[in-house]
Each structure stands twice: as structure tokens, then as C-alpha cells.
Amino acid sequence: MTTTRTSDIRTADLYGPQGAAAYHDITTRDTDEIVDLRRAVRRTPGEILELAAGAGRLTFALLALGREVTALELSGALCRLLADRAALTPAALRTRLTVVEADMTSFALGRRFGVVVLGTTSVSLVDGPGRRELYRRVAEHLAPGGRFLLTTRSRTAGHPAAETWTRVEGASGRGYRLGEHWTDPGTRVVTLRPETGPGEERVEFTSVVRNLPAESLASELDRAGFVVRTRTDLPDVPGWDHVLLEAEVAS
């Protein structure tokens, strides 16, 4: 985990041990993408591989479909949170879940899946070379006729790249300041700053997110040997395009 200090505020990785708990707190009640992803998953049979599973915001919704789910996540802290949450669920649910700590750009599970899901616009966390490796790994793990479902969120053309700060409340009741600022037209830094009381350490958690329009991802998938079968526009705030792509390996 990378940790630095800015003034009297300590800065750490959003997906590190402390940041993972804060990330889980603000996302655990978020239902964004769940309905559309579940609908798309239902169209293709077979076991499910979820990439960048985090603490399970989508995972448990996928398990509720009654299928085997393998949840792959790079952050050990988030894997532990997911495993702890799974331990509290009925046996009929948790016995269908396998949690794997691995990098989604370099995993090898030795099996194939009917559906590979990469939600929460997590593809934006990966650079260009990493995405090429990601697509290669996905193709290796998809069963014949299987589908790759991924979401992306990008700034609408012409919308200003302004710095924004909003207040959000986590499931715990704790408040956070959520900020976004652009370092260049294609990259923004997301900052999550927990509200603190007297004597509490001031800390903020950050992550770098790339601006990846759906058209760019579709072109990348085409070059990687995929065919995009459907594009679904998802709800979002003005100024942003939120898209679900459904692709399969070209025959």
C-alpha cells in the first residue's frame, strides 16, 4: 500500500486495508448496475466469473441467481471483507462462492465460465497494456458461446472536466467527502475523505480512474478478438455516459 502525507492529511490507497473498509462502507447499499447486469447474465447459462469483485456489492446479487460464482479480487483487504460477509450467509449461498485473490490482468484458473462480469466500471482502473492482457485472460476463460459483460462510465463529449466535491453517507452512518479532479482529459483522481472528529487522524483515500468511452472499449475488444453483441445505456447524472457492453469471442 502506498501512503503519503499532504499537509496534515495522510493519503493512502483506496483499496488498501483502511481504504477498503471505507470503500465498502459507501458502496454496500449501492444498487447501481445490478438490475441490468443480472438481466444480461440470465441470458447466458453457466458458471459466473466476477472480476474486481471488491467486497461483494455485485457478488451476492449474482449468487442469488442460483449459480456458481467465482469472485476474483486483487485487494487482499477486500477479499477478506467479502469472505467475512459470505460467512454470515446461508450455507446454500456461500457454498456456491469461491473467492480468489488475483490480478484480473494475469490470472489463470484452469477452467472456463459461461459468463465473465466486470462491473462497477472497474475496467477504468487498468491502463492500456493491462487491458490487452485482461481481454486475453477473459478469452481464455470463456466457454464456447460465453459472454463478457463489462461496464464503463465516461465524461460526455463537451462536458467540462471540473473538480467536484460531494458529501456521501456510508452504511455505517459515517459521512465522507467524495472528490474528483482531472489530471488530464483522459484521467481523473477520485478522493474519499472520511469526516473526522476532534483528535481523529485526518486521512484520505485515492484512486486513479481513466476516462474510457464505450466506443473506445468496443474498438479494443474488436482488436482483441471479441464481437460486441449489445450495448445498453445505463442511467447516470447529466454529463456522464454509463454503458454496459456484452461481448463474445469471435468465431
Coordinates of C-alpha atoms in Angstrom, one line a residue:
M1 CA 0.0 0.0 0.0
T2 CA 1.3 3.5 -0.9
T3 CA 1.0 6.1 1.8
T4 CA 2.0 9.8 1.6
R5 CA 1.2 12.9 3.6
T6 CA -0.2 16.2 2.3
S7 CA -0.2 18.9 4.9
D8 CA -1.8 17.3 7.9
I9 CA -3.8 14.8 5.8
R10 CA -2.4 11.3 5.3
T11 CA -3.1 9.9 1.8
A12 CA -3.4 6.2 1.2
D13 CA -4.7 3.7 -1.4
L14 CA -8.4 3.4 -1.7
Y15 CA -8.1 -0.4 -2.0
G16 CA -5.6 -0.8 0.9
P17 CA -6.6 -2.1 4.3
Q18 CA -8.1 1.2 5.6
G19 CA -9.4 2.4 2.3
A20 CA -11.1 -0.9 1.6
A21 CA -13.2 -0.6 4.7
A22 CA -14.2 3.0 3.7
Y23 CA -14.9 1.9 0.1
H24 CA -17.1 -0.9 1.3
D25 CA -19.0 1.4 3.7
I26 CA -20.0 3.8 0.9
T27 CA -20.8 1.1 -1.7
T28 CA -22.5 -1.6 0.2
R29 CA -26.0 -0.2 -0.3
D30 CA -25.4 1.0 -3.9
T31 CA -27.6 -0.9 -6.4
D32 CA -26.1 0.8 -9.5
E33 CA -25.8 -1.7 -12.4
I34 CA -27.2 -4.6 -10.5
V35 CA -30.6 -5.0 -12.4
D36 CA -29.0 -4.6 -15.8
L37 CA -26.1 -7.0 -15.1
R38 CA -28.4 -9.7 -13.7
R39 CA -30.7 -9.4 -16.7
A40 CA -27.8 -9.8 -19.0
V41 CA -26.3 -12.7 -17.0
R42 CA -29.6 -14.6 -17.1
R43 CA -29.4 -14.8 -20.9
T44 CA -26.3 -17.0 -20.9
P45 CA -26.1 -20.3 -18.9
G46 CA -23.0 -21.5 -17.0
E47 CA -20.9 -20.6 -14.0
I48 CA -20.0 -16.9 -13.4
L49 CA -16.6 -15.3 -13.0
E50 CA -16.7 -11.9 -11.5
L51 CA -13.6 -9.8 -11.9
A52 CA -12.7 -6.9 -9.5
A53 CA -15.3 -8.2 -7.1
G54 CA -14.4 -5.9 -4.3
A55 CA -16.3 -6.7 -1.1
G56 CA -19.2 -8.3 -2.9
R57 CA -21.5 -5.5 -3.9
L58 CA -22.4 -7.4 -7.1
T59 CA -21.3 -10.8 -6.0
F60 CA -24.3 -11.6 -3.7
A61 CA -26.7 -10.4 -6.4
L62 CA -25.1 -12.8 -8.8
L63 CA -25.2 -15.7 -6.3
A64 CA -28.9 -15.1 -5.9
L65 CA -29.4 -16.3 -9.4
G66 CA -28.6 -19.8 -8.1
R67 CA -25.4 -20.3 -10.0
E68 CA -21.7 -21.0 -9.0
V69 CA -19.8 -17.7 -8.7
T70 CA -16.0 -17.2 -8.6
A71 CA -15.2 -13.8 -7.3
L72 CA -11.7 -12.6 -8.2
E73 CA -10.2 -9.5 -6.5
L74 CA -6.7 -8.1 -6.3
S75 CA -7.0 -6.4 -2.9
G76 CA -6.4 -8.8 0.0
A77 CA -8.3 -6.5 2.3
L78 CA -11.4 -6.6 0.1
C79 CA -11.1 -10.3 -0.3
R80 CA -11.2 -10.7 3.4
L81 CA -14.2 -8.4 3.7
L82 CA -16.0 -10.5 1.0
A83 CA -15.1 -13.8 2.8
D84 CA -16.3 -12.4 6.1
R85 CA -19.6 -11.3 4.6
A86 CA -20.1 -14.7 2.9
A87 CA -19.6 -16.5 6.2
L88 CA -22.7 -14.8 7.5
T89 CA -24.9 -16.0 4.6
P90 CA -26.9 -19.3 4.5
A91 CA -24.8 -22.4 3.5
A92 CA -26.8 -22.8 0.3
L93 CA -25.4 -19.4 -0.8
R94 CA -21.9 -19.4 0.4
T95 CA -21.1 -22.9 -0.8
R96 CA -21.6 -21.7 -4.3
L97 CA -19.0 -18.9 -3.9
T98 CA -15.2 -19.2 -4.5
V99 CA -13.1 -16.2 -3.6
V100 CA -9.8 -15.8 -5.4
E101 CA -7.1 -13.2 -4.6
A102 CA -5.6 -12.4 -8.0
D103 CA -4.9 -9.7 -10.6
M104 CA -7.5 -9.6 -13.3
T105 CA -4.8 -8.9 -15.9
S106 CA -2.7 -12.0 -15.1
F107 CA -5.0 -14.8 -13.6
A108 CA -5.1 -18.4 -14.7
L109 CA -7.8 -20.5 -13.1
G110 CA -7.6 -23.6 -15.4
R111 CA -11.3 -23.6 -16.2
R112 CA -14.0 -21.9 -18.3
F113 CA -17.1 -19.9 -17.4
G114 CA -20.4 -19.2 -19.1
V115 CA -20.2 -15.5 -18.1
V116 CA -17.4 -13.2 -17.1
V117 CA -18.6 -10.0 -15.4
L118 CA -16.5 -6.8 -14.9
G119 CA -18.9 -4.3 -13.4
T120 CA -18.6 -1.1 -11.3
T121 CA -16.7 0.4 -14.3
S122 CA -13.6 -1.2 -12.9
V123 CA -12.1 -1.5 -16.4
S124 CA -11.2 2.2 -15.9
L125 CA -8.7 1.2 -13.2
V126 CA -6.5 -0.6 -15.8
D127 CA -4.1 1.0 -18.3
G128 CA -3.9 0.2 -22.0
P129 CA -1.4 -2.7 -21.8
G130 CA -3.2 -4.1 -18.8
R131 CA -6.5 -4.0 -20.7
R132 CA -5.0 -6.0 -23.5
E133 CA -3.8 -8.7 -21.0
L134 CA -7.3 -8.6 -19.4
Y135 CA -9.0 -9.3 -22.7
R136 CA -6.6 -12.1 -23.4
R137 CA -7.3 -13.7 -20.0
V138 CA -11.0 -13.3 -20.4
A139 CA -11.0 -15.0 -23.8
E140 CA -9.0 -17.9 -22.3
H141 CA -11.6 -18.4 -19.5
L142 CA -14.8 -18.1 -21.6
A143 CA -16.7 -21.3 -22.5
P144 CA -17.8 -21.5 -26.2
G145 CA -20.7 -19.1 -26.6
G146 CA -19.9 -17.4 -23.3
R147 CA -20.4 -13.7 -22.8
F148 CA -18.1 -11.0 -21.4
L149 CA -20.1 -8.2 -19.6
L150 CA -18.4 -5.0 -18.7
T151 CA -19.4 -1.5 -17.8
T152 CA -17.8 1.8 -18.4
R153 CA -18.6 5.4 -17.3
S154 CA -17.1 8.3 -19.3
R155 CA -17.4 12.0 -19.5
T156 CA -19.9 13.2 -22.2
A157 CA -18.2 14.9 -25.1
G158 CA -18.1 18.6 -24.4
H159 CA -18.9 18.3 -20.7
P160 CA -16.3 20.4 -18.7
A161 CA -13.8 18.5 -16.6
A162 CA -14.5 20.3 -13.4
E163 CA -13.3 19.4 -10.0
T164 CA -16.3 18.3 -7.8
W165 CA -16.8 17.5 -4.1
T166 CA -20.0 15.9 -2.7
R167 CA -20.9 14.6 0.7
V168 CA -21.9 10.9 0.9
E169 CA -23.0 8.8 3.9
G170 CA -21.9 5.2 4.3
A171 CA -23.9 2.3 5.6
S172 CA -22.3 2.8 9.0
G173 CA -23.7 6.3 9.2
R174 CA -20.3 7.9 8.8
G175 CA -20.0 10.9 6.4
Y176 CA -17.4 11.2 3.7
R177 CA -16.3 13.9 1.2
L178 CA -16.1 12.4 -2.3
G179 CA -14.0 14.4 -4.7
E180 CA -13.0 14.1 -8.4
H181 CA -10.4 16.2 -10.2
W182 CA -8.9 15.7 -13.7
T183 CA -5.2 15.5 -14.1
D184 CA -5.6 15.5 -17.9
P185 CA -8.5 15.0 -20.4
G186 CA -8.3 11.2 -20.0
T187 CA -7.6 10.7 -16.3
R188 CA -9.2 11.7 -13.1
V189 CA -8.3 11.1 -9.4
V190 CA -11.0 10.0 -7.1
T191 CA -10.6 11.0 -3.4
L192 CA -12.6 9.7 -0.5
R193 CA -12.1 11.7 2.7
P194 CA -13.8 10.4 5.9
E195 CA -15.3 13.1 8.2
T196 CA -13.3 13.2 11.4
G197 CA -13.9 14.4 15.0
P198 CA -11.6 16.0 17.5
G199 CA -8.4 14.0 17.9
E200 CA -9.1 11.7 15.0
E201 CA -6.4 11.3 12.3
R202 CA -7.2 13.0 9.1
V203 CA -6.9 10.6 6.1
E204 CA -8.0 10.5 2.5
F205 CA -8.0 7.5 0.1
T206 CA -7.3 8.0 -3.6
S207 CA -7.5 6.0 -6.8
V208 CA -6.7 6.9 -10.4
V209 CA -9.5 6.3 -12.9
R210 CA -9.3 6.5 -16.7
N211 CA -11.9 8.1 -19.0
L212 CA -12.9 5.2 -21.3
P213 CA -15.8 5.9 -23.7
A214 CA -17.8 2.8 -24.7
E215 CA -16.7 3.3 -28.4
S216 CA -13.0 3.1 -27.4
L217 CA -13.6 -0.1 -25.4
A218 CA -15.6 -1.6 -28.3
S219 CA -12.7 -0.9 -30.6
E220 CA -10.2 -2.5 -28.1
L221 CA -12.4 -5.6 -27.8
D222 CA -12.6 -5.9 -31.6
R223 CA -8.8 -5.8 -31.9
A224 CA -8.6 -8.4 -29.1
G225 CA -10.8 -10.9 -31.0
F226 CA -14.2 -10.1 -29.5
V227 CA -17.5 -9.2 -31.1
V228 CA -19.7 -6.7 -29.2
R229 CA -23.3 -8.1 -29.4
T230 CA -25.2 -5.5 -27.4
R231 CA -24.7 -2.0 -25.9
T232 CA -27.1 -0.9 -23.1
D233 CA -27.1 2.7 -21.9
L234 CA -27.4 2.8 -18.1
P235 CA -28.9 5.7 -16.0
D236 CA -26.4 8.3 -14.8
V237 CA -26.2 12.0 -13.9
P238 CA -26.0 14.6 -16.7
G239 CA -22.6 14.9 -18.2
W240 CA -21.7 11.3 -18.0
D241 CA -22.3 8.2 -20.3
H242 CA -22.7 4.9 -18.4
V243 CA -22.7 1.9 -20.7
L244 CA -22.9 -1.9 -20.4
L245 CA -21.2 -3.8 -23.2
E246 CA -21.9 -7.5 -23.9
A247 CA -19.3 -9.3 -26.0
E248 CA -18.2 -12.8 -27.0
V249 CA -15.1 -14.3 -28.6
A250 CA -15.4 -14.1 -32.4
S251 CA -15.8 -17.5 -34.1

